[in-house]
C-alpha cells in the first residue's frame, strides 16, 4: 500500500539546512498496524505528513497503492487524500459550536453523496466507535477520550482505508488513552491500515510492527511478539 524509497526531506533557510528525513525506505502493507517511535525532532511527524501527502519529499519516490505520487500537484494529492486517508491528531481539532454528529459529518461535505447517505454513515460510524449516544452533545460536554473518539469517527466516516494518527493519546490520561487505542485496534482488526506516531511503548504494543527513528533515519524495526 505504502512504499517509500530513499525519501529525504530538507528544510532550508538563508543560512541553515536541516535534514528532517535522510534516505528512508519504508513499506507498509494493506491491513498493517505500524507504530513510529523516536525522540522529539527525529522526523516522525514529517514522515507522517509525507505519507499523508500533506508535505512532499525533497528527494525519493513515494508509491501509494502502486502509484508514484512523489511529484503530483496539490489538487491531485488532495483528491487521493479525500478518497483514501483519514487523519487523527493529538489536539482533536473539533469545532466546539457543532454537535458531535455535525463534527463527524464535516468529513463528508466534499463528497458527492446525498444528505440521507451522509446521515446514515455518520450514525453508523458513531455507533462503531461507541459515541452514538453523544450525537447531539457538543465537544466541551465530552471527556477527552470521548472527544478523541469523535475525531476517530470523523477520520473513518468517509470509509478511509488508511488512518494516520499523530500522537492520538498525547492529551489523554491513561484510561482514556487505552480506550482510543482499543478503538484503533478494532478498526485495524476490521481491515483498516493504521500508521501511528507515539511516544508510548505501551501504546506501540498495540501495533504489529514498530519503526524507530533517530536523526531522520530508521535505526530499528521489529514485529510484535506473538501473544
Phi, psi and omega in degrees: 000313180237127176224113177256128182236113177051047181282125174234149175224119179246139172246125184242139166240186181299329187242343189229139171242122181249129178265108179275321177226140187231094174053059182271136172242119179217137172240139173232121180277154177301133179089359178283160169237109186243131174256139177246124184233165178151166182292163177303138178084008183273352178110008184299308183292324176299316178299315180296321179295324177290317177300321181277002178063026172272345178217157182247145178289151173286322178220160175104180185233134178238116177253126178241119185052041176080005183246126179286110183255006189303324187244015179291151174283168186299322181298315180290321178296319180298322179294319178294317177302312184301323184275343191230336195236135171245141183246138174233126184247160180300325188268010177071309179059041175268158178260115187299331184277355179252148177290171176304311181298321180291322177298315180295319182292342179305325183293348182255359187299326184260017175258144183276070178228157184286162179298322181293322178292322177299315180297320180297315181294318181298314180298316182297314185285328175297317177295324183298324181258010173077032181235007184301326181289352179252017188305324185262003177278166177253153184311318180296345179272000184251156171288168178300318179297321178293321178297320179291329174297321176298317179297322176296315179301317179298325182290330187254353187295332178276013177063042176296140177262000176225126175250127174249120185239120181255102182049056187293345180248009187297331180258015186244153173284177187301314184295314181290327176297319179294323177302313182294320179296324178293326175295314179298319178297320178297318177298319179295320178300332179275357175115355179285133175282134181233129171238121189232132169269131180208152171263352190266115176300323181293325178283327175297334180294342175290334181283157178273343180212141180237131178248126179256128177254150172209125179052042174078010180231153173283121181255326175214158179208130183209155177271151174291140177294145178297141179238000000 
